[in-house]
Amino acid sequence: MQVALDPRHTRVRSKLRILHNPRSPIEAEALHLNGELLELEKVTLDKVDLKRGAFHVSDTELVVHKVPDRPFTLELTTFVDPEANMALQGLYRSRGIYCTQCEAQGFRRITYFLDRPDVLARYTVRLEADIDEAPVLLSNGNLIERGVLDRGKRAYAVWKDPFPKPSYLFAMVGGDLAPIASTFKTMSGREVDLRIYVEHGKEARAHWAMDALKRAMRWDEQRFGREYDLDQFNIVAVNDFNMGAMENKGLNIFNDRLILASSETATDSVFEAIESVVAHEYFHNWTGNRITCRDWFQLCLKEGLTVYRDQEFSGDERSRTVQRIADVRQLKALQFPEDAGPLAHPVRPETYIEINNFYTSTVYEKSAELVRMIATILGREAFRAGMDLYFERHDGQAATVEDFVACFEQAGGRDLKQFMTWYKQAGTPHLVCAFRYDKVARAAVLQVDQVLPATPSDTKKKPLHIPMRIGLVGHNGHDLELRLDNGEVIRDGVLHITQRSQTYRFAGLPTRPVPSLLRGFSAPVNLSIDLPDRDLEFLLAADSDLFNRWQAANTYATRTLLQIVQALSAGKRSQRGSTYARALQANLLDRTLEPAYRAEMLKLPSQSDIARELAQNVDPALIHRAHRQLTRLLANTIGGTLESLYSEMDVGGGYSPDAASAGRRALRNAVLTVLSARGSAADIDRLAAHYSSATNMTDQAHALILLCQSPSAETERAVASFYEQWKSDHLVIDTWFAAQAQSPHNSTVARVLELTKHPLYAMTTPNKVRALIGTFALANPVQFNRPDGAGYELVADQVLALNAINPQVAARILGSFRSWRALEPGRRRLAKKALQKICRQPGLSRDVFEIVTKMLEG
Ligand code: BES
Ligand code: ZN
């Protein structure tokens, strides 16, 4: 390819060497190439210019009517307009930087091509541009030549990628960017040149990402035996980006919010996200790039596996338990509602209108859980052997889910046919468990029924193979041996649930143990078991499996919150929660538990967690009141403990993003959340002081968000001072937009609308849209679900405006309506009205059309 970059009129010359796939029969003489929004100048076949009648151009294709059945060369000259590209797919400009986004189908907006993932090709790319505008020119692979032209007025660079790849992994970048550089010595001793390119002046903020990259490269060698394969690895950070980041071969492109970090500007969660996304995109080099997907239905093959790998990496780098808790929270908050609503689809979908709509929590997070279940079923060693086989057998290929699973069947010597149903069947299984102890027989019976709820496209569900890790906890807190009455001992603690109903009889139990089920969340299911409160209190105090100890706390809190909601809706006052508070207290004071874990213990289930539990007739205002009430009760019951933790967890000294210091800040901030809800003068003072004395963004942002939660004179002061301090930092100011969008106060809708007109807001920058509109729709249940419908209207109008600018982002924001059918009748009617308004609009993009119609049908 030869690309002459120009803001309004970029010329792309592409020379394709094409041969028929010898394994597919020649059915027609015509060649269909995908292409959109291209201006075609010339087509040449084997050096002969084609006449107008020899080809046909439509909005989506270039058809060359007759091509030879021997190998031939097709040359195309086309033009594109990067400046006009606001959909951010294909070639576009972000703050003056030329960049590309090709996954899933953006390459066809750069040139005509067979834009599908099973067509692999070797690319050589020559880029040129005005030297002032784009002194830095990058593409995939290794740099083989560079220089200047036109007496130093223009720059050019030639990049060659030796690895065959599908077009979605193509990338190019041109701009005036500043690099930071480092090197990495691979396991076989090769030196790789690493660079991260950022806006001038932001270099110092890229070091954490570089550090994370090197740790990810080492980890992939040690854990999976995977070595990097080019001489160079480049990352570019841009401000306008639809997603988080993209794994283009040798040239990852990132949303700059996932690269740039300093203690003053980025929170601990941002540091953590950078580490995991840098790792994720790097890991794709093997799971996605070297082995790619045969078609887009196999998207989970690369995404689920790579999410599994990045989760494992984060677990190894930080605390495994805390990581697992965070991942499970996220799965339940995003994937479970998706699976329970009108957008439910299998991990491997069977149809789509717009593939961009299928980069979902189901394809990502649920599918990572499927990989984790395979690892649980096989055990660590056989799992690694299966991965090795997959890399060896399919390197250089475009593979399928069946190919992947077959490797584990072979390496593990296990039949995974029933397991395959997980990929094909939507919906979250429900495990209904009953536990009985028989003192005379010294035995316990565990009955497990799997209930498979219907989803929009299918109602008849097959039973799944569900690995359920369990423990039986004795009165002294020790795990008892799992011996079945037939003598079999379950050594790894994993029960294989394969039928609709199964019963296990455990023998040799002189006293009644407490069952600890689904340890480590060994399968993505809902679990119910009718344990008395005292069993939960026992597990909360004594379960040796720390994940399940947290789960017990979470279940206990959920139970309590549901009781409060019930009392409130009956017009009663409920004083529940003090036993829960005291059970929690012991853990909070336990110094053997790391602070990050104690912080997770203290965080109540979210308001949407409670809405999900209720599943119907949801009144978000009531849930909000219940949530506030329990938070206050915690502050009143164990306030002393919380206050001393607040002082004890003060990190002091300089900032370090490491997991241990971040954990102390997390616990201190979780404590601050609870204490601030009490709202006494001292509590307000503490919060104001937390804001004004903050020396890092973690504390500053947390205080700002809390101040916006309960408006006072301090709130407006902090909002104004934050703005003054950060108005020239385009990333930090997103926190300012988001904090205001989260306020449960009645003035928020008006405030958000006003902020859409703020000079620093831009509907063309997805980060801004996500910070303001996305936060409002997804993190402000009370105001989004206002009883007068004003929240729905606001979001619907924004979706319609965005539809014309950036359909991919519009469709994502629209997803915030996904649980509308679970609402109480009044709100449900208003939400439906807003959806119908969107649906009626002429000129809907495919992206928005698909989501809104499913939302109204399902
Ligand atoms: N391949 C995706 C990026 C992508 C997503 C391209 C959708 C086109 C459409 C990338 O590997 C990815 O998964 N990015 C995630 C972050 C990741 C850590 C889960 C993202 O961008 O949100
Ligand atoms: Zn990915």
Coordinates of N, CA and C and ligand atoms in Angstrom, one line a residue, residues 103 245 247 280-281 284 302-303 306-307 364, ligand 2:
E103 N -10.8 -2.9 13.1 CA -11.7 -3.9 13.6 C -13.1 -3.2 13.9
A245 N -9.0 0.1 23.5 CA -7.7 0.0 22.8 C -7.8 -1.1 21.8
E247 N -5.6 -4.1 19.3 CA -4.4 -4.9 19.2 C -3.7 -5.0 17.9
H280 N -3.8 -6.9 28.0 CA -4.8 -7.5 27.1 C -4.4 -7.4 25.7
E281 N -4.1 -6.2 25.3 CA -3.8 -5.9 23.8 C -2.5 -6.7 23.5
H284 N -3.1 -10.4 22.9 CA -3.8 -10.7 21.6 C -2.7 -11.1 20.6
K302 N -11.1 -15.0 20.4 CA -10.0 -14.2 20.7 C -10.3 -13.3 22.0
E303 N -11.5 -12.8 22.1 CA -11.8 -11.9 23.2 C -11.9 -12.6 24.5
T306 N -8.6 -13.9 25.6 CA -7.6 -12.8 26.0 C -8.1 -12.1 27.3
V307 N -9.4 -12.0 27.5 CA -9.8 -11.5 28.8 C -9.4 -12.4 29.9
Y364 N -17.3 -11.1 25.9 CA -16.0 -10.9 26.6 C -16.0 -11.6 27.9
Ligands
ZN2 ZN -9.6 -7.7 23.1

